[in-house]
Short mmCIF file of C-alpha atoms in Angstrom, two decimals:
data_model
loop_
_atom_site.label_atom_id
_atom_site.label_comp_id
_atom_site.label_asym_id
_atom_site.label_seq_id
_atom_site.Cartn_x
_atom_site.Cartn_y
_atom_site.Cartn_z
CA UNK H 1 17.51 13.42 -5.18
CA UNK H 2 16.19 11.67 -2.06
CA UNK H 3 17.83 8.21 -1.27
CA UNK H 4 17.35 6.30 2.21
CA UNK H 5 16.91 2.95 3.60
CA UNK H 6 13.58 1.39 5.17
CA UNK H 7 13.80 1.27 8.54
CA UNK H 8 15.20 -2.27 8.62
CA UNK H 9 17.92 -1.72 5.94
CA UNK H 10 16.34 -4.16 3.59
CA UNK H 11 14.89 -2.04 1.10
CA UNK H 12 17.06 1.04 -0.57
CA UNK H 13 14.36 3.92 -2.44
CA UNK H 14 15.75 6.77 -4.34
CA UNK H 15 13.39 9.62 -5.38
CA UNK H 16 14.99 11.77 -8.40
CA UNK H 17 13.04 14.73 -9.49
CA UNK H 18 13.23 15.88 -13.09
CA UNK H 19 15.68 18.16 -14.55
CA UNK H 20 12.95 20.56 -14.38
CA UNK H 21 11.84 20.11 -11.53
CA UNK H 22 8.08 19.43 -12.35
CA UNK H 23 8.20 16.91 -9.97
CA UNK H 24 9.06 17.46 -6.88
CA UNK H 25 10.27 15.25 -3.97
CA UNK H 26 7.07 16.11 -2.09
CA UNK H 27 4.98 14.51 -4.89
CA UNK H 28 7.11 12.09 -5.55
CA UNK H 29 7.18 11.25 -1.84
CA UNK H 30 3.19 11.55 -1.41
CA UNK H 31 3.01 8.77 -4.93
CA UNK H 32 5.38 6.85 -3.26
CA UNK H 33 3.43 6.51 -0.04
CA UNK H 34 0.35 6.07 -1.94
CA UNK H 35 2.21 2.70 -4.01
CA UNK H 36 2.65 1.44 -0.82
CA UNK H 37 -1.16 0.75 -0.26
CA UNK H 38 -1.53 -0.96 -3.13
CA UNK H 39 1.74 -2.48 -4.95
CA UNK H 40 2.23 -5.93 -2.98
CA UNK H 41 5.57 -5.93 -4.26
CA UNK H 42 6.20 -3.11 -1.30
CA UNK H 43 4.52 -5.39 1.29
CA UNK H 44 6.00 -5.21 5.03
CA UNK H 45 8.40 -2.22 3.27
CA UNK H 46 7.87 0.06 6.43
CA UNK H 47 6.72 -2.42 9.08
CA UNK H 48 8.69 -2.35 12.01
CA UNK H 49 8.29 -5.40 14.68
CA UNK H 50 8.63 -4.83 18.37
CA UNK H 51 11.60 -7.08 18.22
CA UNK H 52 13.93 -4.77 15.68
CA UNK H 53 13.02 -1.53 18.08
CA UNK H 54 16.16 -0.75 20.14
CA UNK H 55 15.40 1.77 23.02
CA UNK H 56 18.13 4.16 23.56
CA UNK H 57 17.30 7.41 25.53
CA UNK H 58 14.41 9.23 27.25
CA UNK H 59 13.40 11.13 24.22
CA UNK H 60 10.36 11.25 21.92
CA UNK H 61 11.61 9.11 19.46
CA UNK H 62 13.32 6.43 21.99
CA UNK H 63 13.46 4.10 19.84
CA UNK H 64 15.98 2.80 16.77
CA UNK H 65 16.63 -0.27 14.41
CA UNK H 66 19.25 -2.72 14.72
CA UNK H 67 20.42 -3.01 10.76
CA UNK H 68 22.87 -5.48 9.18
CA UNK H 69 26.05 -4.09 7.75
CA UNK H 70 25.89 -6.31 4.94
CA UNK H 71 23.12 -5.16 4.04
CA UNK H 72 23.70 -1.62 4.56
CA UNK H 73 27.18 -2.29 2.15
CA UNK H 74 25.16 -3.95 -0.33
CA UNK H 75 22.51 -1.14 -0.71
CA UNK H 76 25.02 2.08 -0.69
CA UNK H 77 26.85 0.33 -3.56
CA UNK H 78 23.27 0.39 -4.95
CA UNK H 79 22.74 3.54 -4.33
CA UNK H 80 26.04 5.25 -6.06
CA UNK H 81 24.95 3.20 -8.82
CA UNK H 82 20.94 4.70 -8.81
CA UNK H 83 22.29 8.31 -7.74
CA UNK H 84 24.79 8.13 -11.03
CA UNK H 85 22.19 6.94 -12.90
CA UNK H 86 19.45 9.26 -11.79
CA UNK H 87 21.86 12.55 -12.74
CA UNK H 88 22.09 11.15 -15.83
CA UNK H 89 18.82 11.25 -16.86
CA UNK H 90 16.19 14.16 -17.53
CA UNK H 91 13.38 12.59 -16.72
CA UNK H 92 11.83 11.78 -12.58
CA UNK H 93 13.21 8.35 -11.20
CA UNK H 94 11.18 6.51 -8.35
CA UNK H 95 11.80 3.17 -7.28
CA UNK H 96 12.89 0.64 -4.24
CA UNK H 97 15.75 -1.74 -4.48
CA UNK H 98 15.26 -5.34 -2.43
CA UNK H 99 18.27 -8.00 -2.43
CA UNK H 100 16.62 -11.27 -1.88
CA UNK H 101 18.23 -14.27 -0.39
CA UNK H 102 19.39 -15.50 -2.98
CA UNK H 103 21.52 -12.72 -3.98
CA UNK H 104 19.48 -11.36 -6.42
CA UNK H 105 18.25 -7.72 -6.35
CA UNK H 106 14.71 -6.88 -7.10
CA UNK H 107 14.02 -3.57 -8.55
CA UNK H 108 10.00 -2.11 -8.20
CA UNK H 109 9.33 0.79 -10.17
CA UNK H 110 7.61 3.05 -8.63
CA UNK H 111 5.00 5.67 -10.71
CA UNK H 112 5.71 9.52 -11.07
CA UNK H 113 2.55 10.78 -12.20
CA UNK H 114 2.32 15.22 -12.70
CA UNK H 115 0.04 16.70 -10.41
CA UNK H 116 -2.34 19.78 -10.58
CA UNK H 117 -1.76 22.02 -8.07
CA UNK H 118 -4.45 25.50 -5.85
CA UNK H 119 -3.64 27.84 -3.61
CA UNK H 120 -6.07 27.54 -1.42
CA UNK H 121 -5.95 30.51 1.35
CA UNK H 122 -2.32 30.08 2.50
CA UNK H 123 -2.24 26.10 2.03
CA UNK H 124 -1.29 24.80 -1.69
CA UNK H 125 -3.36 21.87 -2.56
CA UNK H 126 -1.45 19.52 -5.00
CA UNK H 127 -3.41 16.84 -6.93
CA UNK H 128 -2.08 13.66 -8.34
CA UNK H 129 -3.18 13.52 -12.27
CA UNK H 130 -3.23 9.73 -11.60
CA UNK H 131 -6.15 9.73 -8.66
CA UNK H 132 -7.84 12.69 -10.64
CA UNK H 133 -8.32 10.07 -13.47
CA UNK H 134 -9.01 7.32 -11.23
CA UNK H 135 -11.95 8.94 -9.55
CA UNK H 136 -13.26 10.32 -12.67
CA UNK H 137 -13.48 6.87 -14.00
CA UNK H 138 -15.12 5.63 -10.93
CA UNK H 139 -17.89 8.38 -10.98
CA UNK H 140 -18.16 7.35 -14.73
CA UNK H 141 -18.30 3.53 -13.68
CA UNK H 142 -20.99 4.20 -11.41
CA UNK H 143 -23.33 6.70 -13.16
CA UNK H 144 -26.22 7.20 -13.26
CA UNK H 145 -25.84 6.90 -9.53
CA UNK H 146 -23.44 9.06 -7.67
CA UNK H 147 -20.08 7.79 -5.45
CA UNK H 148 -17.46 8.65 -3.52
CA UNK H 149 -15.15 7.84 -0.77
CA UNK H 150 -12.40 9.28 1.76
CA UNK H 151 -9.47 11.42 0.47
CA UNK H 152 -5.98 10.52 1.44
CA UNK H 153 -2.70 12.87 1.16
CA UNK H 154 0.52 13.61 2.86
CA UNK H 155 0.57 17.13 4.85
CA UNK H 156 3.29 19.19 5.10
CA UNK H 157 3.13 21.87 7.65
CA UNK H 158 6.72 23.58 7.14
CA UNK H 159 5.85 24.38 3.68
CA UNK H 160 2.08 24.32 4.55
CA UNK H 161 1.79 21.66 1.30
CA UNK H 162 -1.25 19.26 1.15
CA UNK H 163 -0.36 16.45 -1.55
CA UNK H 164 -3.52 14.61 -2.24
CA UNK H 165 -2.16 10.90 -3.74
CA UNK H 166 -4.48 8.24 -3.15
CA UNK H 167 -8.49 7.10 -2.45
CA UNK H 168 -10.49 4.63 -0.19
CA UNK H 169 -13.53 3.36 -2.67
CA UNK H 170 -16.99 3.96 -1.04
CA UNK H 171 -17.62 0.95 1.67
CA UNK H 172 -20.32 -1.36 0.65
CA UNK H 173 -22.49 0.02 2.78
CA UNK H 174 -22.73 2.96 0.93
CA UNK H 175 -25.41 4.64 -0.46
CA UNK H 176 -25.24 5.46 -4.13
CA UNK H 177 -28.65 6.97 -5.76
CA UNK H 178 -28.77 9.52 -8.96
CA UNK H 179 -28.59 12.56 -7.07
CA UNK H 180 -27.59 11.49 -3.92
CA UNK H 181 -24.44 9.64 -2.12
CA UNK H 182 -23.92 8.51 1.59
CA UNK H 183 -20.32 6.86 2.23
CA UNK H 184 -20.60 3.85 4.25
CA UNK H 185 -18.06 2.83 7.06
CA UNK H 186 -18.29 -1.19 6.83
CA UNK H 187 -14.54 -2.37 7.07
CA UNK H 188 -13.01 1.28 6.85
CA UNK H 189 -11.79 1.83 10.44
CA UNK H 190 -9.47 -1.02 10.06
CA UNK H 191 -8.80 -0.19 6.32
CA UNK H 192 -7.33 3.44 8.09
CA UNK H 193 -5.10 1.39 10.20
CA UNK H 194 -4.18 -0.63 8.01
CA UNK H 195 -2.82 2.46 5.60
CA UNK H 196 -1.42 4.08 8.43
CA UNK H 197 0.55 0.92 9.63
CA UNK H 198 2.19 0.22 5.81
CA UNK H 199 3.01 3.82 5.42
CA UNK H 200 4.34 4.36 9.14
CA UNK H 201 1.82 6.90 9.38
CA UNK H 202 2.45 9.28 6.39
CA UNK H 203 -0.12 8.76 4.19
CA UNK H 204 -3.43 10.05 6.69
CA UNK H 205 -6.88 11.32 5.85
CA UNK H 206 -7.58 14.63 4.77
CA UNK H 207 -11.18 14.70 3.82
CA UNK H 208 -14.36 13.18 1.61
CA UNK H 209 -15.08 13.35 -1.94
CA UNK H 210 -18.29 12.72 -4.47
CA UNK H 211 -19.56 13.02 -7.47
CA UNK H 212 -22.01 14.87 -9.14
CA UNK H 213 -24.63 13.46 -12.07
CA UNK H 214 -24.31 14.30 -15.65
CA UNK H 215 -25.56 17.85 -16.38
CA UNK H 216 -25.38 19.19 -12.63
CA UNK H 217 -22.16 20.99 -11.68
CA UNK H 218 -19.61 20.72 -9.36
CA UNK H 219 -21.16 23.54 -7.19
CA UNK H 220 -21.70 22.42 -3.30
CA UNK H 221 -25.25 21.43 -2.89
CA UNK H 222 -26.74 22.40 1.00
CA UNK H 223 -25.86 18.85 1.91
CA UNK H 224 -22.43 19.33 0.79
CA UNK H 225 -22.05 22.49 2.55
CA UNK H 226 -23.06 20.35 6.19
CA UNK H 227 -20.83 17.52 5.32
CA UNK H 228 -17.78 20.34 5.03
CA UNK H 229 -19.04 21.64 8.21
CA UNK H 230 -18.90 18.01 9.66
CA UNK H 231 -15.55 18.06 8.34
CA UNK H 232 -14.46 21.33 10.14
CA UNK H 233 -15.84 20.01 13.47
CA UNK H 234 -13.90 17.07 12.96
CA UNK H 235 -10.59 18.66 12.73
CA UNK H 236 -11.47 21.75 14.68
CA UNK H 237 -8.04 22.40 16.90
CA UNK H 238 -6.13 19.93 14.93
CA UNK H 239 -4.04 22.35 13.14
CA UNK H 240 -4.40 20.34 9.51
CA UNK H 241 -6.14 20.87 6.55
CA UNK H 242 -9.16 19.25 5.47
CA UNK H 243 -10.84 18.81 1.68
CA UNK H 244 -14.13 18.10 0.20
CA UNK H 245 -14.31 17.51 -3.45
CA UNK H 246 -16.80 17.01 -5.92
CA UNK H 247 -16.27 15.32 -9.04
CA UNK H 248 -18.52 16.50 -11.96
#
């Protein structure tokens, strides 16, 4: 079990994997991360202003959050509660607590979908079940054209895990035809930033997918073997992993 505050101390989160274990704080981090994007429940969750920042050494990471004790009382109460709660139960547990003014608490519910995962050389490549449905349904929406868009995931190098959770949808300045796809960029520099700002940085890119007609296979075409190459000169000396998927 994984419980913290957001960096103000307003929110409280608690991940709980299964009693299992089938799904595991990394997956349940990279869904949570991925809810962020898109539940506006969650909105401003991570945002820090310039005015909370409190600089208090030399170091890298100069800079900490002035939180209110009430607040931090109110929330660890919340938390024994969630934590008791949590070993109580077999199955995963994901949500955010957020007292209101009032005095009220809300509660947001947070998904804990299974994921898929491939070794991949020495990297393991974990898939949310959720986003593998999603983007089937997309190529499905969009046949007989293909589609596709950018790949997002959260890395982690200690245990050299790459947790793909989430999707951009192609730009409208894309180019969908029935055997051919070129992802636009209209919109999707800020879109980036605007990902990386809500999820203080977490969630990041990791590569491109597309699909592939009805009757062809999800075997690289030459034009999908110079996009990965595009990829690799992208994050040549980077140290992270990059994907390219085809959905067929």
């Amino acid at each position: 079990v994984s419980l913290f505050f957001n960096p103000s101390a307003s929110d409280l989160v608690m991940l709980a994997e299964d009693s299992k274990r089938a799904h595991s704080l990394l997956d349940l981090e990279a869904s949570y991360y991925a809810e962020i994007t898109s539940n506006d429940a969650l909105a401003g969750h991570l945002d820090v202003s310039d005015e909370t920042g409190v600089p208090f050494g030399n170091g890298c990471r100069e800079v900490t959050a002035r939180i209110s004790p009430d607040n931090v009382a109110i929330l660890g109460g919340l938390a024994v509660q969630g934590l008791r709660s949590a070993s109580a139960s077999s199955a995963a547990v994901a949500k955010v607590w957020r007292p209101m003014p009032d005095g009220a608490v809300r509660i947001v519910e947070l998904p804990t979908p299974s994921f898929r995962s491939e070794r991949l050389g020495d990297w393991d490549v974990r898939w949310s079940d959720n986003l593998v449905t999603r983007l089937s349904a997309q190529r499905c929406a969009d046949l007989p054209n293909e589609t596709g868009g950018i790949l997002l995931g959260l890395v982690d190098f200690e245990r050299r895990q790459l947790c793909v959770s989430d999707a951009i949808d192609p730009p409208p300045d894309s180019v969908k035809k029935p055997h051919y796809f070129e992802r636009g960029k209209t919109g999707l520099e800020a879109r980036l930033k605007g990902i990386g700002q809500a999820t203080a940085g977490q969630l990041r890119y990791v590569g491109e997918w597309h699909s592939h007609p009805d009757g062809c296979a999800a075997n690289p075409s030459d034009d999908d073997d110079a996009l990965f190459a595009a990829l690799a000169t992208l994050f040549r000396g980077t140290g992270e992993p990059y994907l390219m998927s085809i959905v067929s």
